[in-house]
Short mmCIF file of C-alpha atoms in Angstrom, two decimals:
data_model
loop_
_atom_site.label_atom_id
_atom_site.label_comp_id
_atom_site.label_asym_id
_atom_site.label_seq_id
_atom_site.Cartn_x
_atom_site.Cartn_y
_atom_site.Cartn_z
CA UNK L 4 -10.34 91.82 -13.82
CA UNK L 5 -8.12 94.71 -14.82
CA UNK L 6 -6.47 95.64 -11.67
CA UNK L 7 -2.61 94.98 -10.70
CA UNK L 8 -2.77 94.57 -6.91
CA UNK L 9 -0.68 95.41 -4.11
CA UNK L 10 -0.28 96.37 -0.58
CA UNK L 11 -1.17 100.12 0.33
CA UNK L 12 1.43 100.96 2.87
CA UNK L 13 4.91 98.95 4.26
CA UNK L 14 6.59 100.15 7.13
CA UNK L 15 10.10 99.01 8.03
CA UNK L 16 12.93 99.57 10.24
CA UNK L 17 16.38 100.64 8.62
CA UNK L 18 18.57 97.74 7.85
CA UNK L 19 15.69 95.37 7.61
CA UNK L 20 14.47 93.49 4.73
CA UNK L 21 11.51 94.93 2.98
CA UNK L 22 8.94 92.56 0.94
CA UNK L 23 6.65 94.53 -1.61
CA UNK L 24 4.20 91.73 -2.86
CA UNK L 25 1.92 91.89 -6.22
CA UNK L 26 -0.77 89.94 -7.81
CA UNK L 27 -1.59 90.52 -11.59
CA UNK L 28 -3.71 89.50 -14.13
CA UNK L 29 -2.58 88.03 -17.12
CA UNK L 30 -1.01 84.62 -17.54
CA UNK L 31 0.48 85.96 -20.88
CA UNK L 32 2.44 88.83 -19.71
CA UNK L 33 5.69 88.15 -21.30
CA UNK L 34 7.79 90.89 -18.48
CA UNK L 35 7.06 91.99 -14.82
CA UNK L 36 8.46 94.87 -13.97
CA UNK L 37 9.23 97.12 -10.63
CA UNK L 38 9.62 100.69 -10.73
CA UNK L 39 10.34 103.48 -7.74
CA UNK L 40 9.06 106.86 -7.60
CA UNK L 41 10.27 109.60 -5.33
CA UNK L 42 7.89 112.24 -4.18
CA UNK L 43 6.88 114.62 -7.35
CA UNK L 44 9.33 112.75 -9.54
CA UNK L 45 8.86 110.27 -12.71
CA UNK L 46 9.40 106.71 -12.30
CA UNK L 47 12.46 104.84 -11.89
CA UNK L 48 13.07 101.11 -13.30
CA UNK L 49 15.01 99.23 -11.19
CA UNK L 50 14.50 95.48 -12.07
CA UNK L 51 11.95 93.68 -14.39
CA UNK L 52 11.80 89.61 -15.10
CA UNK L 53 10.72 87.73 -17.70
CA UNK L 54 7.81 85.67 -17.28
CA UNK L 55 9.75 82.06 -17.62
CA UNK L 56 12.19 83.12 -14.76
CA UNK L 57 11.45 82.16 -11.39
CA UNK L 58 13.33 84.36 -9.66
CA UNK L 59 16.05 87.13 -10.47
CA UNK L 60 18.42 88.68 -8.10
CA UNK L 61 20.26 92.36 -8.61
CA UNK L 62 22.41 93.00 -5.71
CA UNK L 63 19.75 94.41 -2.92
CA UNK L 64 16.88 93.46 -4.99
CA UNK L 65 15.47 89.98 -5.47
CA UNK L 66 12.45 89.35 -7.67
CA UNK L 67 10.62 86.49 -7.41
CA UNK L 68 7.58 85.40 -9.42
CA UNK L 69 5.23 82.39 -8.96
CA UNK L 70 3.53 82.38 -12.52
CA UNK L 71 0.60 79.81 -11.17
CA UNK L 72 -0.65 82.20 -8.49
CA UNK L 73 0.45 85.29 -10.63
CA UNK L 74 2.34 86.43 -7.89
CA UNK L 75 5.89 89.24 -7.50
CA UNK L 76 7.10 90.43 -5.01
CA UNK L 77 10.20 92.26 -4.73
CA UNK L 78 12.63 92.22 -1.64
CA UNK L 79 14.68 94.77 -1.05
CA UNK L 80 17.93 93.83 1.59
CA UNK L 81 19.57 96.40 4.24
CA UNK L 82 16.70 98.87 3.20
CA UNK L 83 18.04 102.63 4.01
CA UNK L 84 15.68 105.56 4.15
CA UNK L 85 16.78 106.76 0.71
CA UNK L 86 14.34 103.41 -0.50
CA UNK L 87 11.09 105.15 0.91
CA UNK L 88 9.45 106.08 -2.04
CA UNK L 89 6.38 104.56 -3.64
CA UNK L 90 6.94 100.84 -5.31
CA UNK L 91 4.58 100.17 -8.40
CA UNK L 92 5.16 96.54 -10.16
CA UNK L 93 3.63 96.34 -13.60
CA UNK L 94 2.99 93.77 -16.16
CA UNK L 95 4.06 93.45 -19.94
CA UNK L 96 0.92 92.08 -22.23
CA UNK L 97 1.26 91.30 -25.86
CA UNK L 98 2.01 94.68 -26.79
CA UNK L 99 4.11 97.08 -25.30
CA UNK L 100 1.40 98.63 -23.00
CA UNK L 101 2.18 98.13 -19.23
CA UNK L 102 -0.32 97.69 -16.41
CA UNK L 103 -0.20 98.94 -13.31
CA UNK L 104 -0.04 98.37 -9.93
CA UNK L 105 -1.81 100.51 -7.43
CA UNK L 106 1.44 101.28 -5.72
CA UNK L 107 2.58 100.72 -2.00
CA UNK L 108 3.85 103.38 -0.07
CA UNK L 109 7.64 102.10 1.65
CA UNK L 110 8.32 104.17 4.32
CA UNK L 111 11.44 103.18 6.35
CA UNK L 112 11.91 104.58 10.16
CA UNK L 113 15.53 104.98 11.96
CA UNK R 21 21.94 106.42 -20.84
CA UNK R 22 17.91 106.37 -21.87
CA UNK R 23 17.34 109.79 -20.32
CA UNK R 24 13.90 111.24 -21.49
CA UNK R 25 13.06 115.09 -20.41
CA UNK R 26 9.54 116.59 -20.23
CA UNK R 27 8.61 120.80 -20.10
CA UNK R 28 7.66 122.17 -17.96
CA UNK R 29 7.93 120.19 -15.25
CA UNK R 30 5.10 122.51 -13.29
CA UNK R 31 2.42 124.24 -15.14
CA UNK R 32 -0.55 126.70 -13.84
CA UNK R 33 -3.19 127.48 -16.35
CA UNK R 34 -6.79 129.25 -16.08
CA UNK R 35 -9.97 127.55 -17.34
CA UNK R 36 -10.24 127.70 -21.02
CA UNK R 37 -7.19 127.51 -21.89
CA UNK R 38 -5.03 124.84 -24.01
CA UNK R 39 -1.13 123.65 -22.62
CA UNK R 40 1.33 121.86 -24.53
CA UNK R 41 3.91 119.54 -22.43
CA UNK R 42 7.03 118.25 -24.34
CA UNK R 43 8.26 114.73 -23.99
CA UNK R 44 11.94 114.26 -25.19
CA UNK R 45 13.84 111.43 -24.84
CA UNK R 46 17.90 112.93 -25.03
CA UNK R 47 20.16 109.98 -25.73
CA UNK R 48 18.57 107.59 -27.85
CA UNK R 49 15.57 107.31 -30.35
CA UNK R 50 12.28 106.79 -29.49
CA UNK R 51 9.76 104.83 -31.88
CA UNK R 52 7.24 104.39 -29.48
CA UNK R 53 6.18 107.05 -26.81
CA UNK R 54 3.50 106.38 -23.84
CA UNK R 55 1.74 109.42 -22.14
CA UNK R 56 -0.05 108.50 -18.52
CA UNK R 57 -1.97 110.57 -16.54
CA UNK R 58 -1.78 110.03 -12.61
CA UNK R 59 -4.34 111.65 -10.05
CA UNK R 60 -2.60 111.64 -6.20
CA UNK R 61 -2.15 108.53 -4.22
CA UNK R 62 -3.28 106.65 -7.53
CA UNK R 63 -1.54 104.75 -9.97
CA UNK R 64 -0.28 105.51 -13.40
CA UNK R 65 -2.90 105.26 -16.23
CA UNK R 66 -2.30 104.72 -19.41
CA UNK R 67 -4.14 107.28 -21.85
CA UNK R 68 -2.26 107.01 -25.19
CA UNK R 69 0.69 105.35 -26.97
CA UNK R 70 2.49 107.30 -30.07
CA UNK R 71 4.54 106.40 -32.56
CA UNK R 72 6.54 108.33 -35.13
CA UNK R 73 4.94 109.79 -37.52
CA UNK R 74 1.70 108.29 -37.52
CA UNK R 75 -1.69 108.87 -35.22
CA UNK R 76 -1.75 108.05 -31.74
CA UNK R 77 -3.57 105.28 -30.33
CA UNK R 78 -5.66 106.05 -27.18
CA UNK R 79 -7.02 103.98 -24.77
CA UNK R 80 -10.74 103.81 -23.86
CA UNK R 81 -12.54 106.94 -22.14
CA UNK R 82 -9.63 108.90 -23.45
CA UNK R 83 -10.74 111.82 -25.44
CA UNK R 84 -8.52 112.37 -28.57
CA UNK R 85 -10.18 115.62 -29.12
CA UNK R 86 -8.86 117.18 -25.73
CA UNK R 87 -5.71 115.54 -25.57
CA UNK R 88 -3.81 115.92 -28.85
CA UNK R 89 -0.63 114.02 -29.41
CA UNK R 90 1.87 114.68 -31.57
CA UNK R 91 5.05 112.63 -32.18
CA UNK R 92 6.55 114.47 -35.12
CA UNK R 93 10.39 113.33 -34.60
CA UNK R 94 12.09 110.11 -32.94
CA UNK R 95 13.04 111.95 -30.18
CA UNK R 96 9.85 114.35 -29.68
CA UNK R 97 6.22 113.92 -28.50
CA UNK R 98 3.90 116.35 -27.45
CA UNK R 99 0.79 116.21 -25.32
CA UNK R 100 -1.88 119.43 -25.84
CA UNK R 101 -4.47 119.42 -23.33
CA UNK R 102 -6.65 121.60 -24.72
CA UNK R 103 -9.67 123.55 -23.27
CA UNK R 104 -8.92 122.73 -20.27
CA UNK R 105 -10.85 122.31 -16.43
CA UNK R 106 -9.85 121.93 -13.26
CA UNK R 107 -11.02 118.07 -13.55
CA UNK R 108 -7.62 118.14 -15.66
CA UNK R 109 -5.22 118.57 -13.05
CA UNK R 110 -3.10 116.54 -12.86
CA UNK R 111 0.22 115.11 -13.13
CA UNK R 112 1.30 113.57 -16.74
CA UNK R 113 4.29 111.53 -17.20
CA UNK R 114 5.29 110.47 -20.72
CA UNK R 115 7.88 107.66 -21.70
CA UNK R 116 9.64 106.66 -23.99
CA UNK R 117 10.24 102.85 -25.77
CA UNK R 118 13.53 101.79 -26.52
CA UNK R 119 16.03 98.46 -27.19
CA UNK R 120 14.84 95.25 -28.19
CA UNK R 121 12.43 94.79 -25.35
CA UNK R 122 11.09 97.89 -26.08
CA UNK R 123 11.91 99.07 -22.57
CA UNK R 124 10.10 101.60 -21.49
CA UNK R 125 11.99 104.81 -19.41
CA UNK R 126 9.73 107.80 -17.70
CA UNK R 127 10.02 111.03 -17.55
CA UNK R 128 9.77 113.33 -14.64
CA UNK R 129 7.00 114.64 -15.17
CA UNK R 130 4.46 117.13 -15.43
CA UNK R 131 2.11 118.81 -12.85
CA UNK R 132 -0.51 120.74 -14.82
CA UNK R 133 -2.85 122.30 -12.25
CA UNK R 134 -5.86 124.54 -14.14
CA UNK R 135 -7.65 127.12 -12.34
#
């Protein structure tokens, strides 16, 4: 089908590591991306791999992509409460359009 | 760098009625621009991608009639809803494509609510 999947809602403690997980669709995405929107706001990039890479690490964030089971997932490290927001991953076809995900709510609790 | 604006960033309109919301990108040029629409707790969905100076595409179940596109410069896109319901509410982000991946970076968007 269509649909870029991922978790609803995470829930973490401040200072722990967060894991956002997402399954897509298309073996022939070329990039898979991960963007962060704040409440009201547009949305932010803040890492993307190409489809060849296995794994891809910006300093909190670690991406890492298993291309047989069409899996991401991002990890974020220390998470602070300034990383609740809502994470959406997204996928690259053979154009420039980008799918989706359904977006999971990371809230993060003192 | 890759900053792209959009006006207004909250607009209020009554039944009937036709809105235009402006999609700039500031710093760089923009060959390609994307317009989603996203409905709360949802995701993004794509409804058409521009390009300068020539028609936009739009995706399926998109109605080219009510939402008109225009990308007259490299750094300017506009989205007219026009005629438009309360089913149109919404909030509409726009992006813009730049560098050699074609990267795409948002906007903040747009919060049309029709009354």
């Amino acid at each position: 089908g269509e649909d870029v999947e991922q978790s609803l809602f995470l829930s973490v403690r401040e200072g722990d590591s967060s894991v956002i997980n997402c399954t897509y669709t298309d073996s022939s995405s070329t990039y898979l991306y991960w963007y962060k929107q704040e409440p009201g706001a547009g949305l932010q990039l803040l890492t993307y791999i190409f489809s060849n890479m296995d794994m891809k690490q910006d300093q909190r964030l670690t991406v890492l992509l298993n291309k047989k089971d069409k899996h991401l997932s991002l990890r974020i490290a220390d998470t602070q409460t300034g990383d609740s927001a809502i994470y959406f991953c997204a996928e690259r076809r053979n154009t420039d359009k980008l799918i989706f995900g359904t977006g999971t709510r990371l809230q993060v609790f003192p | 760098g890759a900053v792209v604006s959009q006006h207004p960033s909250r607009v209020i309109c009554k039944s009937g009625t036709s809105v235009k919301i402006e999609c700039r990108s500031l710093d760089f040029q923009a060959t390609t621009m994307f317009w989603y629409r996203q409905f709360p707790k949802q995701s993004l969905m794509l409804m058409a991608t521009s390009n300068e100076g020539s028609k936009a595409t739009y995706e399926q179940g998109v109605e080219k009639d009510k939402f008109l596109i225009n990308h007259a410069s490299l750094t300017l896109s506009t989205l007219t809803v026009t005629s438009a319901h309360p089913e149109d509410s919404s909030f509409y982000i726009c992006s813009a494509g730049t560098g050699f991946r074609n990267e795409q970076y948002f906007g903040p968007g747009t919060r049309l609510t029709v009354t």
